Coordinates of N, CA and C in Angstrom, one line a residue:
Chain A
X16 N 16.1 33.7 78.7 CA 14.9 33.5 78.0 C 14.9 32.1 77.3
X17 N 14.1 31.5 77.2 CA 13.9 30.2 76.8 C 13.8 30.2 75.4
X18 N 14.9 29.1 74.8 CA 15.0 29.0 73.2 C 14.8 27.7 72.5
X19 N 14.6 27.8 71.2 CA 14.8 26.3 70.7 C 16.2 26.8 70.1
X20 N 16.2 25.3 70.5 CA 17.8 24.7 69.7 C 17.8 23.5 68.3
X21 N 18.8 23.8 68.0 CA 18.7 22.7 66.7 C 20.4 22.1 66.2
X22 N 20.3 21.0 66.3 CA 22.0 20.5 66.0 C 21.7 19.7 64.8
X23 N 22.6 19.6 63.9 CA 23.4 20.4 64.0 C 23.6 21.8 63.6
X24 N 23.9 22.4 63.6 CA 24.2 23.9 62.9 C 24.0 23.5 61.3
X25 N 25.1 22.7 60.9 CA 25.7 22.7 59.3 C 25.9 21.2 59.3
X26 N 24.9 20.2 58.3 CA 25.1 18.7 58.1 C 25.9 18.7 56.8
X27 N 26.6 18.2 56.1 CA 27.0 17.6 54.8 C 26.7 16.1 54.9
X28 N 26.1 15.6 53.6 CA 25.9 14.4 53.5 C 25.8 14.1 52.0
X29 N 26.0 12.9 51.9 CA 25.7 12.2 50.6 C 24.7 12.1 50.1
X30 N 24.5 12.3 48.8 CA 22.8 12.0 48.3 C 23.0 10.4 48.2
X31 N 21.6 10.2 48.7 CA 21.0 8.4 49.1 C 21.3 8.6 50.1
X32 N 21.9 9.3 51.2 CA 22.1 9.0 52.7 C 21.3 9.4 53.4
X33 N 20.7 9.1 54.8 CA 19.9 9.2 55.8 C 20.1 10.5 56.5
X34 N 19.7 11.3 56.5 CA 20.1 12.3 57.8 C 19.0 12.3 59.1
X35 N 19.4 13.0 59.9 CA 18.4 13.4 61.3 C 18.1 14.6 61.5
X36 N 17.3 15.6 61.8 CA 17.9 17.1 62.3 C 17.2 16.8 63.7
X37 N 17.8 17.3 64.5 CA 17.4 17.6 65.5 C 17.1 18.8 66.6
X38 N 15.8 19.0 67.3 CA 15.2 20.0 67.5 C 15.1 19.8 69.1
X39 N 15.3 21.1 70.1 CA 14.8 21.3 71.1 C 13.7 22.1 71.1
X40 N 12.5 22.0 71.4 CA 11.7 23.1 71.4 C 11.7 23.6 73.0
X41 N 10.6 24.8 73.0 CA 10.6 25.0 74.3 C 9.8 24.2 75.1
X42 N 10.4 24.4 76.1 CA 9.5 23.0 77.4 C 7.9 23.0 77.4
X43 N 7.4 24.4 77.3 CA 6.0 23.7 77.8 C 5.5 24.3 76.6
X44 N 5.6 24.0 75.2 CA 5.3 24.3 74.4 C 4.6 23.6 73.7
X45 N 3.8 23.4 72.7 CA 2.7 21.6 72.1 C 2.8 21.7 70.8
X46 N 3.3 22.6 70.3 CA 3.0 22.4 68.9 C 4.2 22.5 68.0
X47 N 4.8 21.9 67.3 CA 6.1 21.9 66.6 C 5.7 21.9 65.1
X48 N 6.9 22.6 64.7 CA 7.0 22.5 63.4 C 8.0 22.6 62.8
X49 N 8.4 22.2 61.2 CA 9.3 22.3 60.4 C 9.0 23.0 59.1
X50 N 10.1 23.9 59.0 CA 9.7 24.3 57.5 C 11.5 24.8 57.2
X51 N 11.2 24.8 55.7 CA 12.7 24.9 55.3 C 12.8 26.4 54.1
X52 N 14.1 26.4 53.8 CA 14.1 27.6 53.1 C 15.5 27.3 52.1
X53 N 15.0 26.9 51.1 CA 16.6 27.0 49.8 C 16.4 27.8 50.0
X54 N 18.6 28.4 49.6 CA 18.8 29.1 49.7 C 18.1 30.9 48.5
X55 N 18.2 31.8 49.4 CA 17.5 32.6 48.3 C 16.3 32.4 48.2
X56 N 15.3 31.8 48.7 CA 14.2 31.5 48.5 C 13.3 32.0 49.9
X57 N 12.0 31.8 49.6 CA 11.2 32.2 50.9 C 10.9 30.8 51.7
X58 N 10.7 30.7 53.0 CA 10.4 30.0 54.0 C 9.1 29.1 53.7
X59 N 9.5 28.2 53.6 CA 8.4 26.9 53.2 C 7.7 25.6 54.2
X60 N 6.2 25.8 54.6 CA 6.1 24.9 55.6 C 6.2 23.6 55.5
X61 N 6.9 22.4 56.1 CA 6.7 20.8 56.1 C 6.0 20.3 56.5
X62 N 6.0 20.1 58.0 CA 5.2 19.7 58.7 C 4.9 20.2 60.3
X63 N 3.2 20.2 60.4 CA 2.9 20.6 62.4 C 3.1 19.2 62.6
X64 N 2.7 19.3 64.1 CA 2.9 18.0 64.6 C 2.4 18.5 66.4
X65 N 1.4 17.6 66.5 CA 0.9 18.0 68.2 C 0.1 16.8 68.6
X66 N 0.2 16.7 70.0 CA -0.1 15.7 70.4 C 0.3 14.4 70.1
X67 N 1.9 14.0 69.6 CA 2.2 12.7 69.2 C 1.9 12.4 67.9
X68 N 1.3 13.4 67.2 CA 0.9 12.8 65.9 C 0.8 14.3 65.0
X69 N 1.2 13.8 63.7 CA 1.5 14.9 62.9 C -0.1 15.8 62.3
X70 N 0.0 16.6 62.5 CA -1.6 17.6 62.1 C -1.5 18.3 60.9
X71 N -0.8 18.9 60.1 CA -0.6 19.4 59.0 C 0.5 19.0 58.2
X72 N 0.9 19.0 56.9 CA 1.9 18.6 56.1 C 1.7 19.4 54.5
X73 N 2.7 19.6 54.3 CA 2.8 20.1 53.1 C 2.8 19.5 51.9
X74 N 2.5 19.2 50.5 CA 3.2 18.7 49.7 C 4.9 17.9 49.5
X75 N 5.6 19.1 49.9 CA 6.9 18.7 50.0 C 7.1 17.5 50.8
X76 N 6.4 17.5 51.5 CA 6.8 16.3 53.4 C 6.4 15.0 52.3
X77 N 6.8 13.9 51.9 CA 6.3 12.9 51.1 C 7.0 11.8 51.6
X78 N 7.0 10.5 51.5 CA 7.8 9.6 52.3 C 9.2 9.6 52.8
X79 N 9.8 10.4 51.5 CA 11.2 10.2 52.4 C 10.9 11.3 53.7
X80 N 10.3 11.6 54.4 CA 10.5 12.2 55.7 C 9.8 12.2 56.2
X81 N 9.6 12.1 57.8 CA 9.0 11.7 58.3 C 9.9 12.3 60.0
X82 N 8.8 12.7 60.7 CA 9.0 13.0 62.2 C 8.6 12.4 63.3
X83 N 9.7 12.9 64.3 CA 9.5 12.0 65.7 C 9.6 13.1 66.7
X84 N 8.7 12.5 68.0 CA 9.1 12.9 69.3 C 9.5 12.5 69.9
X85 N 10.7 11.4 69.8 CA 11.0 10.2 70.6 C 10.9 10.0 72.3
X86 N 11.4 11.3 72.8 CA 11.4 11.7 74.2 C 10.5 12.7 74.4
X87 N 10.5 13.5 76.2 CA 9.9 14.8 76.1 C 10.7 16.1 75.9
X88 N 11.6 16.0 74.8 CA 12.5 17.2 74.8 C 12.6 17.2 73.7
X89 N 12.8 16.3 72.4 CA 13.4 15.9 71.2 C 12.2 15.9 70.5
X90 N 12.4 16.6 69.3 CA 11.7 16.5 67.5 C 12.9 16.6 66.7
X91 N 12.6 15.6 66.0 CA 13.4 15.3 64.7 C 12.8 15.1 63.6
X92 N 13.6 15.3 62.7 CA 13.3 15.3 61.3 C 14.2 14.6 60.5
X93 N 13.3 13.1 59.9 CA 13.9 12.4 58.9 C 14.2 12.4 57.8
X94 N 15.1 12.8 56.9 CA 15.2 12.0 55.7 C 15.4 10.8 55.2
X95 N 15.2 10.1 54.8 CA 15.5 8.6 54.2 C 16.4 8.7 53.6
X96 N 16.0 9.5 52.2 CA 17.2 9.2 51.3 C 17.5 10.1 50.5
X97 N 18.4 11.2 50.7 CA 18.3 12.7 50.7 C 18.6 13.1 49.4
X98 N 18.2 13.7 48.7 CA 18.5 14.2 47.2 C 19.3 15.5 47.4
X99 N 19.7 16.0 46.3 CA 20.4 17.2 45.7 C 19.2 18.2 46.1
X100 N 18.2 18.3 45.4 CA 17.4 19.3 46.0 C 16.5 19.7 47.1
X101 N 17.2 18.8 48.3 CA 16.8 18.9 49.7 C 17.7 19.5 50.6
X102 N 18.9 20.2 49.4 CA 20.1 21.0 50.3 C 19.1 22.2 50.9
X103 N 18.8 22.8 51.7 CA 18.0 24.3 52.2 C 18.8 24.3 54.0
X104 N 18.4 25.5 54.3 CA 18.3 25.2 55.8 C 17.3 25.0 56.1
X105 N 16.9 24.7 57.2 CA 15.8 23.1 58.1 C 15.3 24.1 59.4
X106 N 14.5 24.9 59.5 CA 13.8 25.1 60.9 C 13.2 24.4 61.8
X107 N 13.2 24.4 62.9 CA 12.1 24.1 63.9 C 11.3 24.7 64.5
X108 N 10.2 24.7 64.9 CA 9.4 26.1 65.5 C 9.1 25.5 66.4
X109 N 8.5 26.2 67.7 CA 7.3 25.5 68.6 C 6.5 26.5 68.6
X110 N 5.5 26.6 69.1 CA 4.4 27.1 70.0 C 3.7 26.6 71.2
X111 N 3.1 27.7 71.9 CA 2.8 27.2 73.3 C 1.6 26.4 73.0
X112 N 0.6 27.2 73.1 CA -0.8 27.1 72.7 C -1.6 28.3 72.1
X113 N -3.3 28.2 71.6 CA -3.4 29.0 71.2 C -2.9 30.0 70.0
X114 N -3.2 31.4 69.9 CA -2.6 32.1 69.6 C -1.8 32.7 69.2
X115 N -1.1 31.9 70.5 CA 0.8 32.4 69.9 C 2.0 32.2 69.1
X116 N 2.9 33.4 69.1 CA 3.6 32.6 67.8 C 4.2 31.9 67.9
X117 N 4.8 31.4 67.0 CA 6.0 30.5 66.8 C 7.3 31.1 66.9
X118 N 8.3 30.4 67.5 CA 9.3 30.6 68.1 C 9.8 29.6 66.9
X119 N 11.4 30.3 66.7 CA 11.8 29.6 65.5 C 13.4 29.6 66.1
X120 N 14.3 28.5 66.0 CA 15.4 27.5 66.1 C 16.1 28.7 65.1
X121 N 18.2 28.2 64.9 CA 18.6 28.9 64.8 C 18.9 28.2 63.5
X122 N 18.2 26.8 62.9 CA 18.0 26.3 61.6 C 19.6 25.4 61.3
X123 N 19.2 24.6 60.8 CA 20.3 23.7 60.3 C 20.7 23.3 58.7
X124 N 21.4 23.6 58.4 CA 22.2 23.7 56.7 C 22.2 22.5 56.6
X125 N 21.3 22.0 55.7 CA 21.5 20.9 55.3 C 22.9 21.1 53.8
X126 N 23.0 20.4 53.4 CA 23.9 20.4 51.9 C 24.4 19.1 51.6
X127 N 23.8 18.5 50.5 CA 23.8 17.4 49.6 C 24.5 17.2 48.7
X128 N 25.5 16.3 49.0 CA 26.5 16.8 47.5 C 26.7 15.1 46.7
Chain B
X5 N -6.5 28.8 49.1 CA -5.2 29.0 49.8 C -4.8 29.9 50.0
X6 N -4.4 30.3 51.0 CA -3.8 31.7 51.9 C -2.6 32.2 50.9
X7 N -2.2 33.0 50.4 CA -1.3 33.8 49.8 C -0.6 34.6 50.3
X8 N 0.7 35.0 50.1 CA 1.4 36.2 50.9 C 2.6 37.2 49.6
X9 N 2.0 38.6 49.4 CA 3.1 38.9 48.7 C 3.8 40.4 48.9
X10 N 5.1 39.5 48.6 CA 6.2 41.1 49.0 C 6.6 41.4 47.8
X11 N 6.1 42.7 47.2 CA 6.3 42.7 46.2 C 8.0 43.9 45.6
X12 N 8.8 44.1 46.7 CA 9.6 45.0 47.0 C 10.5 43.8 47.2
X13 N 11.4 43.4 46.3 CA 12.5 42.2 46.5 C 13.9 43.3 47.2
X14 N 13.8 44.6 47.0 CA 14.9 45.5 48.0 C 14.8 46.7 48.0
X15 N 14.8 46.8 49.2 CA 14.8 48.2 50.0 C 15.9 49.2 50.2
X16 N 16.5 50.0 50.0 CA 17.2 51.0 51.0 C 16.6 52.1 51.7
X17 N 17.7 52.3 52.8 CA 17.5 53.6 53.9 C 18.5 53.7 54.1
X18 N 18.7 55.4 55.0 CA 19.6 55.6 55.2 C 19.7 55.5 56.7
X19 N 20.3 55.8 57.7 CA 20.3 55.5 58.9 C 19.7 57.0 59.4
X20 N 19.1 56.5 60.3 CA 17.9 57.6 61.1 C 16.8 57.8 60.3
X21 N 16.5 57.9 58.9 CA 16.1 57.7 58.3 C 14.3 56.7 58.8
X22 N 13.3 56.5 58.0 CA 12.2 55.5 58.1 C 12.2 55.1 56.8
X23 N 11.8 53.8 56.6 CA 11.6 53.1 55.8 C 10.1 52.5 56.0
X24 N 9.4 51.8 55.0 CA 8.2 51.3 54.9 C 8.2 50.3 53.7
X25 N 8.1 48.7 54.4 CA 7.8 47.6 53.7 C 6.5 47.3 53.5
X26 N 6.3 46.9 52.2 CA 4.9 46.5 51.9 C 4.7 44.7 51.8
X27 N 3.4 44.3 52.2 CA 3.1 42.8 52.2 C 1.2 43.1 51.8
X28 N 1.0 42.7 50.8 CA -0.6 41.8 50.7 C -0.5 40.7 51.0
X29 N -1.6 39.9 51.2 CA -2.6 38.7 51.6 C -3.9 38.5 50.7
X30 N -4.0 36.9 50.8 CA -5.4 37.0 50.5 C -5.6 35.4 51.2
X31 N -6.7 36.1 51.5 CA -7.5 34.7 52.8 C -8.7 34.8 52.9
X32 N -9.7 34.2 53.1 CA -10.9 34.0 52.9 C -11.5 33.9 54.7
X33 N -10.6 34.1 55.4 CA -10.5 33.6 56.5 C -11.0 35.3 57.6
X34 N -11.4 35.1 58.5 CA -12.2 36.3 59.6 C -11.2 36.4 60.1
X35 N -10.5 35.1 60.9 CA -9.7 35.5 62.2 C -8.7 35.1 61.5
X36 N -7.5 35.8 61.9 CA -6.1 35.2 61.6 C -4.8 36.3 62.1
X37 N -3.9 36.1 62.4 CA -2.2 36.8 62.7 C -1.9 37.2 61.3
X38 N -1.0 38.7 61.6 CA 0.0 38.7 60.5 C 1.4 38.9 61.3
X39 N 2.7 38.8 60.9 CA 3.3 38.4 61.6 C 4.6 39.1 60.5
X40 N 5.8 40.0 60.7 CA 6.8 40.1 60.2 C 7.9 39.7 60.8
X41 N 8.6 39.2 60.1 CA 10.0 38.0 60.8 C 11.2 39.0 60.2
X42 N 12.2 39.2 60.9 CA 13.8 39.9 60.5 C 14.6 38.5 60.3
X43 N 14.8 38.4 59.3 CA 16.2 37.5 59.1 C 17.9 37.8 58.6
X44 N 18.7 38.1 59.6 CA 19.6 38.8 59.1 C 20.4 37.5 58.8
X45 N 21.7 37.6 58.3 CA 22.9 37.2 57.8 C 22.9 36.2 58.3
X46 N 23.2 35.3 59.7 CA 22.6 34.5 60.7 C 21.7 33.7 60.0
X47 N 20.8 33.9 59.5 CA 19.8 33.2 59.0 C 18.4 32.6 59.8
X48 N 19.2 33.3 61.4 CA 17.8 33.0 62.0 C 16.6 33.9 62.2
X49 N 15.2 33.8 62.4 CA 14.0 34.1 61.7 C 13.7 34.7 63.4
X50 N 13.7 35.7 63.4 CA 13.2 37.0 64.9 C 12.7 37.6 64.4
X51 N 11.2 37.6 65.4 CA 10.1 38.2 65.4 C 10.0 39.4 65.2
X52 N 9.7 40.2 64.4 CA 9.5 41.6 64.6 C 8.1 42.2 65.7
X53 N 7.2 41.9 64.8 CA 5.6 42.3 65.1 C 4.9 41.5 64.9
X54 N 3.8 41.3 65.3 CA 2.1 40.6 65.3 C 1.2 41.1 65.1
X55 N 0.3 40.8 64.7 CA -1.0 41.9 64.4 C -1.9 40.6 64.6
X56 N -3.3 40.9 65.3 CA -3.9 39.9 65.7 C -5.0 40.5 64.4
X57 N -6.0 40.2 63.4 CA -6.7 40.4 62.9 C -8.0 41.2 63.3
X58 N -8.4 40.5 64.6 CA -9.4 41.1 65.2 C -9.2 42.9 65.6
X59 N -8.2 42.8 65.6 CA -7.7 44.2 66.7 C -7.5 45.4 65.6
X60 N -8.5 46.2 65.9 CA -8.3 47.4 64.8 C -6.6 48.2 65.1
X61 N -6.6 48.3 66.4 CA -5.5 49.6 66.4 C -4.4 48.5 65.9
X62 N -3.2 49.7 64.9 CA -2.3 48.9 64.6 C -1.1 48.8 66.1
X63 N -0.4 47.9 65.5 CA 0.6 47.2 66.8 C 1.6 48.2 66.1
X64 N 2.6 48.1 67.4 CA 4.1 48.9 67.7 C 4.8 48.2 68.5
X65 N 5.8 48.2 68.5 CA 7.3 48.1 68.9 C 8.4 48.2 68.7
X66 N 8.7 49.3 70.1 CA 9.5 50.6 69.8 C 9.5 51.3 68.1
X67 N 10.4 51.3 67.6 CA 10.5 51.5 66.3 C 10.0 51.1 65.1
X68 N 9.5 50.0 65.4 CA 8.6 49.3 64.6 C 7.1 49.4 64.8
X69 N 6.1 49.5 63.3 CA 4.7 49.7 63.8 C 4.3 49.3 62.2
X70 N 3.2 49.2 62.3 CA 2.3 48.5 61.5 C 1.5 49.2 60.8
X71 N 1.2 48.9 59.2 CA -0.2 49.9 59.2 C -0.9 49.0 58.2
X72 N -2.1 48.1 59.1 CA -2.8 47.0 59.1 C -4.2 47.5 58.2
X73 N -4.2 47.2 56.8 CA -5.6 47.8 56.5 C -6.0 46.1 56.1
X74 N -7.3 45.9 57.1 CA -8.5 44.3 56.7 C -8.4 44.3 55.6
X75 N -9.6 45.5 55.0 CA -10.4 45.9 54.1 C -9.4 45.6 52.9
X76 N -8.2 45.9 52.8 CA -7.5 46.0 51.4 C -6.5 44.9 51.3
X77 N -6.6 44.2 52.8 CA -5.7 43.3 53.2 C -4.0 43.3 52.8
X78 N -4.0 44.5 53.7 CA -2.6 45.0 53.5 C -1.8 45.2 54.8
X79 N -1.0 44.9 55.0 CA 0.0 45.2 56.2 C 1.6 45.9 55.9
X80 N 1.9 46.3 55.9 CA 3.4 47.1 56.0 C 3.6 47.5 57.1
X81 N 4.9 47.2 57.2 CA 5.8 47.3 58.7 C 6.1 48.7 58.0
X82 N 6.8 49.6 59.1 CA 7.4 50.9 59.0 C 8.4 51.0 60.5
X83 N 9.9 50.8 59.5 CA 10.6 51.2 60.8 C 11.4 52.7 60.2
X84 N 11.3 53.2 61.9 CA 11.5 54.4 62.0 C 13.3 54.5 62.5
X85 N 13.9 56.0 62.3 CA 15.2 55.8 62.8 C 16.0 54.1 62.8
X86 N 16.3 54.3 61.2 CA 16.7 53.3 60.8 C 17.8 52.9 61.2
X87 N 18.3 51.7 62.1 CA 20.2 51.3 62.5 C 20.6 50.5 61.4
X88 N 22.1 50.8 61.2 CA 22.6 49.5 60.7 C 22.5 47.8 61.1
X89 N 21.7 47.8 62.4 CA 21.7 46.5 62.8 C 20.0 46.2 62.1
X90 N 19.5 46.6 61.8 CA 18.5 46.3 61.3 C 18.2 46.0 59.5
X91 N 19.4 45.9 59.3 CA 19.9 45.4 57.3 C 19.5 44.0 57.6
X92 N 18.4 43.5 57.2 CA 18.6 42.2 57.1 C 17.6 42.0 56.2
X93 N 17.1 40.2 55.6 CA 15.9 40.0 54.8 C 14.5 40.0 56.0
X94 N 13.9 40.8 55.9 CA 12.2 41.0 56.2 C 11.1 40.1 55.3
X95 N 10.3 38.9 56.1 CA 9.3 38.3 55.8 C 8.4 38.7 56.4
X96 N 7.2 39.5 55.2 CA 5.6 38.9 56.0 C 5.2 37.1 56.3
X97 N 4.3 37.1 57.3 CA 4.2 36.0 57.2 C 2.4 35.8 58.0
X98 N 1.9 34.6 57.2 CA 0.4 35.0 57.8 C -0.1 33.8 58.6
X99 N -1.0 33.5 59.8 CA -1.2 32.5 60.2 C -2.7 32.3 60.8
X100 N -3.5 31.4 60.8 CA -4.8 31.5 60.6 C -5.1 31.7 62.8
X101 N -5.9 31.5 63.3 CA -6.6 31.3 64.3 C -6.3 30.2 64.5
X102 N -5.8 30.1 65.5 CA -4.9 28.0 66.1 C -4.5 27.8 65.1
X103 N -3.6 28.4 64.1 CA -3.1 28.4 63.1 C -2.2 27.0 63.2
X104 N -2.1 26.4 62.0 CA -1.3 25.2 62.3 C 0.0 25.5 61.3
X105 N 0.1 26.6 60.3 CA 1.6 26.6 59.8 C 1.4 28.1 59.4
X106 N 2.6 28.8 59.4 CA 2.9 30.0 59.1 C 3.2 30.1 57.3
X107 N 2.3 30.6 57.0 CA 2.5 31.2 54.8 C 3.3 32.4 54.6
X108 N 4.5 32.4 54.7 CA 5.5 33.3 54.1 C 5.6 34.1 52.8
X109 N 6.0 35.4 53.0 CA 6.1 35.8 51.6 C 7.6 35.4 51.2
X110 N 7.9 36.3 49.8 CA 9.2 36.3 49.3 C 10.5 36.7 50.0
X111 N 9.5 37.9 50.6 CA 10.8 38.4 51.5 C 11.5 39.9 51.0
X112 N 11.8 40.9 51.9 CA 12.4 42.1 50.7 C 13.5 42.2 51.6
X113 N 14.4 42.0 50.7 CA 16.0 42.9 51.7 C 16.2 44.4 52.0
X114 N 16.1 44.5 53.1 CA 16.5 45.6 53.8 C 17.6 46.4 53.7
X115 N 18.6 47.1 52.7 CA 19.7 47.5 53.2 C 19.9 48.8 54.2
X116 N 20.7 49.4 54.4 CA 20.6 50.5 55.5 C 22.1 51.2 55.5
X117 N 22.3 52.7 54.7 CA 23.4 52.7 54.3 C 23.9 54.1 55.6
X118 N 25.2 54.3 55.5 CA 25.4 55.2 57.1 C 25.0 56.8 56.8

């Protein structure tokens, strides 16, 4: 059965440093998304993103981050310049079209130290 | 703004047992999904159930079933013959018609004792 992927599993990094997450969605799927969840906390949307260009955003999504589809396989998610309270884990979703749900990645730990 | 609330931060059951989670909404919205996600230990987010708005009869699977009221805008999952593999955190979660992001509740933990 067809999955999204997401690497890394578990990032550590420095606060001010750059990270990347990176996402497989599924192949013939158009609509991606990111949303995150501190720990303990409930699931929070970032950003959609379809057709090459980003369609919804949240409050949270604010300059330091910013997404790409660089190829036809790859969505990533920027940070610039990562703060203490940007440690959560990191989802990716897709959807086909339509209706259907979202398929959700197996999420990546961010942690900011 | 679309709202989602679980107002049950924890649950127990016993095994074989049924349990019943509660979730409100409020949306101003006709058409829309409701949607419960199992998140166990893992931390990754598997689909339980869907409920399309439109559709009066409530949804099932297997053990899992719904009891979707519009009117009061209420949904609760009810799982039946409770397993230990099923202890995990449970989110409602709501999403409009070509929905472009999914509104999460809190979330209620599930435990499930033998």
């Amino acid at each position: 059965e067809p999955e999204v992927t997401q690497t890394p599993s578990h990032q550590v990094t420095q606060m001010g440093q750059e990270v990347i997450l990176r996402c497989v969605p599924i192949s013939n799927h158009l609509y991606f998304y990111w949303y995150r969840q501190i720990l303990g906390q409930k699931v929070e949307f970032l950003v959609s993103f379809y057709n090459n260009e980003i369609s919804e955003k949240s409050e949270i999504f604010d300059d330091q981050f910013s997404v790409e589809r660089p190829d036809g396989s790859n969505f990533t998610l920027k940070i610039r310049s990562t703060k203490l309270e940007d440690s959560a884990m990191y989802f990716c979703a897709s959807r086909e079209t339509g209706p259907d749900e979202q398929y959700f990645g197996p999420g990546t730990r961010l942690t900011v130290t | 703004a679309q709202t989602v609330t679980q107002s049950q931060p924890e649950m127990s059951v016993q095994e074989a047992e049924t349990v019943t989670l509660s979730c409100t909404y409020d949306t101003s919205e006709s058409d829309y999904y409701l949607f419960w996600y199992k998140q166990p230990p893992s931390r990754q987010m598997i689909l339980v159930i869907r409920q399309e708005a439109y559709k009066q009869q409530n949804a099932t699977e297997n053990r899992f079933s719904v009891n979707f009221q519009k009117a009061a805008k209420s949904f609760s999952l009810k799982i039946s013959d409770s397993q230990l593999g099923d202890a995990a955190m449970y989110f409602c979660a709501y999403g409009r018609w070509s929905f472009q992001k999914l509104v999460f509740g809190t979330g209620t933990r599930l435990l499930v004792s033998p």
